[in-house]
XYZ file of C-alpha atoms in Angstrom:
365
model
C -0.941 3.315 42.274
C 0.111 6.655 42.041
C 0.227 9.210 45.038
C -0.585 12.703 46.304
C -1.918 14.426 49.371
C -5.384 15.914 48.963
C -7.693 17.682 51.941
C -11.606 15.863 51.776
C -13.261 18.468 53.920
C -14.796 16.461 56.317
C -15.808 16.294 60.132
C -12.105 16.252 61.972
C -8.844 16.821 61.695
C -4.461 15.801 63.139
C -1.272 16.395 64.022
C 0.873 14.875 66.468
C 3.466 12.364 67.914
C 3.014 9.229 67.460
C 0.863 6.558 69.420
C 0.393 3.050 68.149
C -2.973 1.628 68.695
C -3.208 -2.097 68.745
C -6.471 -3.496 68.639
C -7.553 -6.709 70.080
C -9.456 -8.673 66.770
C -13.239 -9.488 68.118
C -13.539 -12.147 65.345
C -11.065 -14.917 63.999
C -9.753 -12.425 61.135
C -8.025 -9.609 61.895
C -9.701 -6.271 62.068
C -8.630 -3.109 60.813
C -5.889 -1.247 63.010
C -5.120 2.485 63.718
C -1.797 4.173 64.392
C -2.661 7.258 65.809
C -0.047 10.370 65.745
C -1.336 13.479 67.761
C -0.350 17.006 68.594
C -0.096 18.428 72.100
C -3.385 20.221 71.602
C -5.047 15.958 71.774
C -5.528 15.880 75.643
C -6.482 12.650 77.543
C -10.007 12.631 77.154
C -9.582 13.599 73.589
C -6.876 11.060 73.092
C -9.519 8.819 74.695
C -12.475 9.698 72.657
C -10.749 9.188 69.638
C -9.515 6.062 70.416
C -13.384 5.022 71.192
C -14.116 6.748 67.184
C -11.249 4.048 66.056
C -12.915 1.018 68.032
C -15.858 1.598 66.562
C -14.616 1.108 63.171
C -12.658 -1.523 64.192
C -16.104 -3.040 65.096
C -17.280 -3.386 62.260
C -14.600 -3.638 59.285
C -12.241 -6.534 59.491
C -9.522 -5.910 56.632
C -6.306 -6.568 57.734
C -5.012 -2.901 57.126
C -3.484 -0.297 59.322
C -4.716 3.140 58.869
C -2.634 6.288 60.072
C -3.850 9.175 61.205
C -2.375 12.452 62.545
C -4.792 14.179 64.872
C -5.048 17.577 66.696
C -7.381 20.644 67.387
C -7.240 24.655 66.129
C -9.328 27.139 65.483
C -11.088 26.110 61.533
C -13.888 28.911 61.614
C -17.231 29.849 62.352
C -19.622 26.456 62.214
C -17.078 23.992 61.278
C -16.818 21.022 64.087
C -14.036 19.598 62.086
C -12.213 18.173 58.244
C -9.979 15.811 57.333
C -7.501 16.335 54.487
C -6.747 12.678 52.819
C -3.691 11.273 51.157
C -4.852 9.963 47.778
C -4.257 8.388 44.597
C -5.536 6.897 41.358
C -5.493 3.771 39.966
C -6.969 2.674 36.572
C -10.666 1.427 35.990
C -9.934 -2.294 35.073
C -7.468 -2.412 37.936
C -10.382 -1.087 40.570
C -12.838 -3.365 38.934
C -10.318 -6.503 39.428
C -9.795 -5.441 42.944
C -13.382 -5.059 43.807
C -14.017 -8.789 42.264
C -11.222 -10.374 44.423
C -12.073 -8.609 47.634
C -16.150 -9.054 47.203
C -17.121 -11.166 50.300
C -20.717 -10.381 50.886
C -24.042 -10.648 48.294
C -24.067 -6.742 48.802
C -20.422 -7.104 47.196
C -21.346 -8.743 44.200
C -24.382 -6.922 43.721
C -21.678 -3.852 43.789
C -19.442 -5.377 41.106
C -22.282 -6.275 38.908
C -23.426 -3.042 38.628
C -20.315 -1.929 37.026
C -19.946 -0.971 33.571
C -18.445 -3.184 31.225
C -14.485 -2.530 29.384
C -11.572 -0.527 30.815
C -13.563 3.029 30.491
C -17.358 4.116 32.256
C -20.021 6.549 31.142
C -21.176 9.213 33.254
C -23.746 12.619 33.761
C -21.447 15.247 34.096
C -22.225 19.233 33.903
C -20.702 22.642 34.050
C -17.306 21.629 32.146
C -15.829 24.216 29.711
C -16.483 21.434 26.651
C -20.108 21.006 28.082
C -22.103 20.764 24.150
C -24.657 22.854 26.102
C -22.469 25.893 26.190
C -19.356 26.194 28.575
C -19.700 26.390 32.168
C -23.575 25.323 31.598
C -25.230 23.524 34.394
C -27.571 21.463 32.216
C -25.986 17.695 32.460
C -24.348 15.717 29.695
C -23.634 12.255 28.691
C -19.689 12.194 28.996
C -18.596 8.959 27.616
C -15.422 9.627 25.661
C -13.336 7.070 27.136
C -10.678 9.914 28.076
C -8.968 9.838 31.639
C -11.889 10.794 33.933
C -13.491 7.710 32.252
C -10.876 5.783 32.910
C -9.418 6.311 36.314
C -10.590 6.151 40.099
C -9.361 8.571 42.478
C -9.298 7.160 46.194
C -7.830 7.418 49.379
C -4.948 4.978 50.911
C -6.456 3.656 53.223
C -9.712 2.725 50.759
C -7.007 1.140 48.505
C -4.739 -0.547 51.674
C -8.549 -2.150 51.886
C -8.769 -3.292 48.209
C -4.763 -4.760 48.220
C -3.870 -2.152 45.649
C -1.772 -0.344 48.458
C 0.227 -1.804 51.232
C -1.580 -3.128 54.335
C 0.264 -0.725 56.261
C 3.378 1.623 56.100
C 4.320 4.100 53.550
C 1.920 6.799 53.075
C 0.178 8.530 56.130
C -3.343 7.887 55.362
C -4.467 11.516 56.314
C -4.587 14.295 58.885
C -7.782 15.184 60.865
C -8.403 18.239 63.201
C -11.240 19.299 65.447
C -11.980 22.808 65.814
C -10.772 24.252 69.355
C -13.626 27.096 69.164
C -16.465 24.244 70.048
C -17.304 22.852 73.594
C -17.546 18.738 72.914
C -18.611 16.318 75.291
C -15.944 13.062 74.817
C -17.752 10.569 76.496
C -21.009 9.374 74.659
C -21.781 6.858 77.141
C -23.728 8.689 79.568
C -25.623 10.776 77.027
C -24.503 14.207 75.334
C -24.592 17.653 76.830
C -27.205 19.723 75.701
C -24.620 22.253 75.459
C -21.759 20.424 73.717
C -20.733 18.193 70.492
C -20.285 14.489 70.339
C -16.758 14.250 69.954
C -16.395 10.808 69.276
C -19.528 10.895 67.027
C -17.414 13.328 65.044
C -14.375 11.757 65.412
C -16.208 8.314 63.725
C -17.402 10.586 60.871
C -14.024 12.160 60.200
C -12.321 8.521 59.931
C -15.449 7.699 57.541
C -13.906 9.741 55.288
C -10.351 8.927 55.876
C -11.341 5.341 54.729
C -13.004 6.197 51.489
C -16.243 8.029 52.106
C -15.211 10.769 49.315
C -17.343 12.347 46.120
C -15.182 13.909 43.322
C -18.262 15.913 42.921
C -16.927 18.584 45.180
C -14.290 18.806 43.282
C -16.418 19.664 40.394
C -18.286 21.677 42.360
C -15.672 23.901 43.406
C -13.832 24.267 40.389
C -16.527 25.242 37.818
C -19.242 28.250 37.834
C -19.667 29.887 39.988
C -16.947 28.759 42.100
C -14.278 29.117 39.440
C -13.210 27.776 35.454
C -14.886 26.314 33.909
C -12.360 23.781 32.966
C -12.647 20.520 30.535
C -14.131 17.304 31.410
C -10.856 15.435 31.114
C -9.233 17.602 34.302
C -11.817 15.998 36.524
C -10.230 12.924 37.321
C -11.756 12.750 40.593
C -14.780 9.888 40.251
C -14.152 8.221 43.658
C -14.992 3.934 44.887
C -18.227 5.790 46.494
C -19.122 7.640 43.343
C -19.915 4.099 41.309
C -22.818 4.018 43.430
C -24.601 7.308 43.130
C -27.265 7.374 40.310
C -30.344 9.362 39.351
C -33.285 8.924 37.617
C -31.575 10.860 34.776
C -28.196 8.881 34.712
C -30.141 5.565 35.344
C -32.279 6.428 31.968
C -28.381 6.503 30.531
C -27.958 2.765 30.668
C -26.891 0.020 32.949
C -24.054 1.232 35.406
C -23.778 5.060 33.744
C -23.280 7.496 37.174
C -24.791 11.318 38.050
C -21.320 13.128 39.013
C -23.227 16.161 38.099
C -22.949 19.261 40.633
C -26.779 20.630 40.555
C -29.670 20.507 42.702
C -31.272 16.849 41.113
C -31.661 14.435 43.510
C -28.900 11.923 43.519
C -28.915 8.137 45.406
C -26.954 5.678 47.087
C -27.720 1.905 45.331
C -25.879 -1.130 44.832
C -27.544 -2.599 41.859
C -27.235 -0.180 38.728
C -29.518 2.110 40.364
C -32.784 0.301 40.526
C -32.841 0.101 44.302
C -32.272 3.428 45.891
C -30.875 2.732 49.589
C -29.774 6.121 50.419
C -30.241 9.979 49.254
C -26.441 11.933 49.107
C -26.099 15.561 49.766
C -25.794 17.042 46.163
C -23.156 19.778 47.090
C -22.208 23.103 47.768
C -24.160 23.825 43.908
C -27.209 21.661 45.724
C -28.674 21.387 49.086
C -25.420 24.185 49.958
C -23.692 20.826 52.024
C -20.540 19.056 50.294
C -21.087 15.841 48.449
C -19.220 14.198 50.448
C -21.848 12.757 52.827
C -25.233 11.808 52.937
C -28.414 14.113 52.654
C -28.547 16.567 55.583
C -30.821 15.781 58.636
C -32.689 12.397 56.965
C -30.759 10.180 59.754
C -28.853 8.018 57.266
C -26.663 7.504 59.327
C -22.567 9.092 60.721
C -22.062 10.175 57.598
C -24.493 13.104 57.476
C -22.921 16.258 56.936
C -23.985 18.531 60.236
C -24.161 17.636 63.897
C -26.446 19.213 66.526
C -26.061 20.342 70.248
C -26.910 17.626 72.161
C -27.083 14.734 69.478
C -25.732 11.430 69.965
C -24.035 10.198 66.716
C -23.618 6.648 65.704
C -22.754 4.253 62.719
C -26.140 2.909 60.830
C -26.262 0.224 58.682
C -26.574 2.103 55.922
C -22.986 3.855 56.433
C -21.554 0.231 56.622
C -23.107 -0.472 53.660
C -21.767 2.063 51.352
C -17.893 1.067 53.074
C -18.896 -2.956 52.330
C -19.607 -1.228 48.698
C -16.008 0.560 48.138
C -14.125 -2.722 48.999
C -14.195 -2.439 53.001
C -15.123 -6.420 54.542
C -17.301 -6.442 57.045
C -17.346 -7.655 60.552
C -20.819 -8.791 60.294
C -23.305 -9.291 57.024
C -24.546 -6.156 55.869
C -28.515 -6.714 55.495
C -30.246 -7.320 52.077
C -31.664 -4.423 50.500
C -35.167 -5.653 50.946
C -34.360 -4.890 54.921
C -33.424 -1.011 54.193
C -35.809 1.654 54.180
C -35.965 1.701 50.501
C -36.509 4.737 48.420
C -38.496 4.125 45.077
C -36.940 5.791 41.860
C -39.853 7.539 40.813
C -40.476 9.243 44.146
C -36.098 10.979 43.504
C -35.840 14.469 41.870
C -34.675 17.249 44.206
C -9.123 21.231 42.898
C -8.557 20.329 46.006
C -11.074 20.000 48.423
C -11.134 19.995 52.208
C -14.789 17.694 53.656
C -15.629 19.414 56.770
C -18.598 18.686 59.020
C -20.292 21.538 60.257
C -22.644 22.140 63.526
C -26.491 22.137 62.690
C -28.038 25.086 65.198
């Protein structure tokens, strides 16, 4: 698999010296470990809250990996709570597909791998690319099925691949670097309810990991580097489908054919599902070219789950079944069975229509 450092604006962000967390397995397997490295700015209750973010996650995933992650506060800008920047890689299609087959322990698993196209290449909507036939740079969406590079390579991050065995279980690579913004009064202990006045730390710190371990979109990398944002540039630069991306359709991409994707960057409504898109579990956020949040995450503000994009004053943030869902779907095993579809608040497909990036979650006033 090769390597590089990327930034996945999400909700936190690190630096620091390093502090080995060992974590004490609640089930017979092992669960996933952390190896936290932090700056001087992480004080004690920090240090602690984040800790309590890594225990969750420990709580519910189970692969024998060890995730690293440098940690720290500064000053990130107005409305930013925190981002995560992600050390990632690519690996090639049939080599992701393999990986996903061996590691598939639950029916939501091989529901997952069934859904995904056949042969060593996938089909996918794509817009806004200089060779777009609708005129360069055009938003209208296009069938892009040319069996080139972005058809034929998955871009993830370490630790997502540590998960899948297509990285080591620990070592090597830090897996990424997460900082909180020093400009925001948070409240670090959750258990006694959250200020009225402050942030959830820890409910940010969860949401940062999230995307530490995989929860990514190459959309925003689309986004961001097409009009109006910049290029436009060819399909073949945008390398950038993600593990999470396999699983977010449309009504348009699911009239494609069997397995074919929406990585398109426009205001459409695009959905989370596990089964070729027939069953829509989840609505994304459609990007900074969308709903104005990155794609990163789920919809803004439909409760989803820790991955939504914003956090309030006052709100107490936790992991949903849904957000362990789409991590059992990239190649994550879970602690406990992720529930049937038929359990999820299901959304019905006729009802759907609405270069480097850094995933940051931002505060919802």
């Amino acid at each position: 698999m090769n390597t590089s450092s990327w930034l996945w604006g999400s909700r936190l962000t690190a630096l620091g010296f390093s502090v080995g967390l060992g974590l004490t397995p609640l089930t017979t397997r092992a669960q996933l470990s952390f190896d936290l490295i932090h700056d001087p700015s992480m004080n004690a209750q920090a240090l602690a809250g984040f800790q309590m973010a890594a225990n969750r996650w420990s709580s519910v995933l189970q692969d024998h990996v060890t995730v690293t992650i440098n940690i720290g506060f500064s000053s990130l800008g107005a409305g930013i709570l925190g981002q995560t920047g992600s050390t990632g890689g690519w690996v090639d299609y049939s080599s992701f597909k393999l990986a996903l087959a061996y590691d598939a322990t639950s029916k939501l698993d091989v529901s997952a791998v069934t859904s995904l196209q056949p042969g060593s290449s996938f089909s996918m909507l794509i817009n806004r690319t200089a060779d777009n036939p609708n005129g360069p740079g055009s938003a209208v969406p296009y069938l892009d099925n040319d069996g080139s590079d972005n058809n034929s390579y998955v871009r993830m991050t370490i630790a997502n691949a540590r998960a899948l065995g297509l990285y080591s279980s620990s070592g090597g690579a830090s897996d990424g670097t997460i900082r909180f913004n020093s400009d925001f009064a948070f409240d670090f202990d959750p258990t006694d309810g959250i200020d009225a006045d402050k942030i959830d730390f820890v409910g940010v710190a969860t949401h940062e990991i999230g995307h530490a371990l995989g929860f990514i979109s190459g959309v925003d990398t689309l986004t961001y580097n097409s009009p109006p944002f910049g290029g436009p540039y060819p399909s073949d630069a945008f390398v950038y489908v993600s593990p999470l991306d396999f699983f977010r359709y449309s009504v348009d991409s699911r009239a494609q054919g069997k397995g074919v994707i929406d990585y398109t960057a426009d205001t459409r409504m695009k959905y989370f599902s596990v089964d070729g898109g027939n069953t829509g579990l989840a609505l994304f956020s459609t990007g900074e070219s969308g709903d104005g949040w990155q794609a990163s995450h789920w919809i803004d503000n439909w409760g989803y789950g820790i991955m939504d994009p914003a956090a309030a004053y006052g709100e107490l943030l936790s992991l949903s079944k849904t957000d362990v869902a789409a991590f059992d779907a990239i190649g994550w095993d879970t602690v406990r069975a992720v529930p049937e579809p038929s359990t999820y608040g299901l959304i019905g497909a006729g009802m759907l229509g609405l270069a480097m990036i850094l995933r940051r979650r931002r505060v919802r006033r």
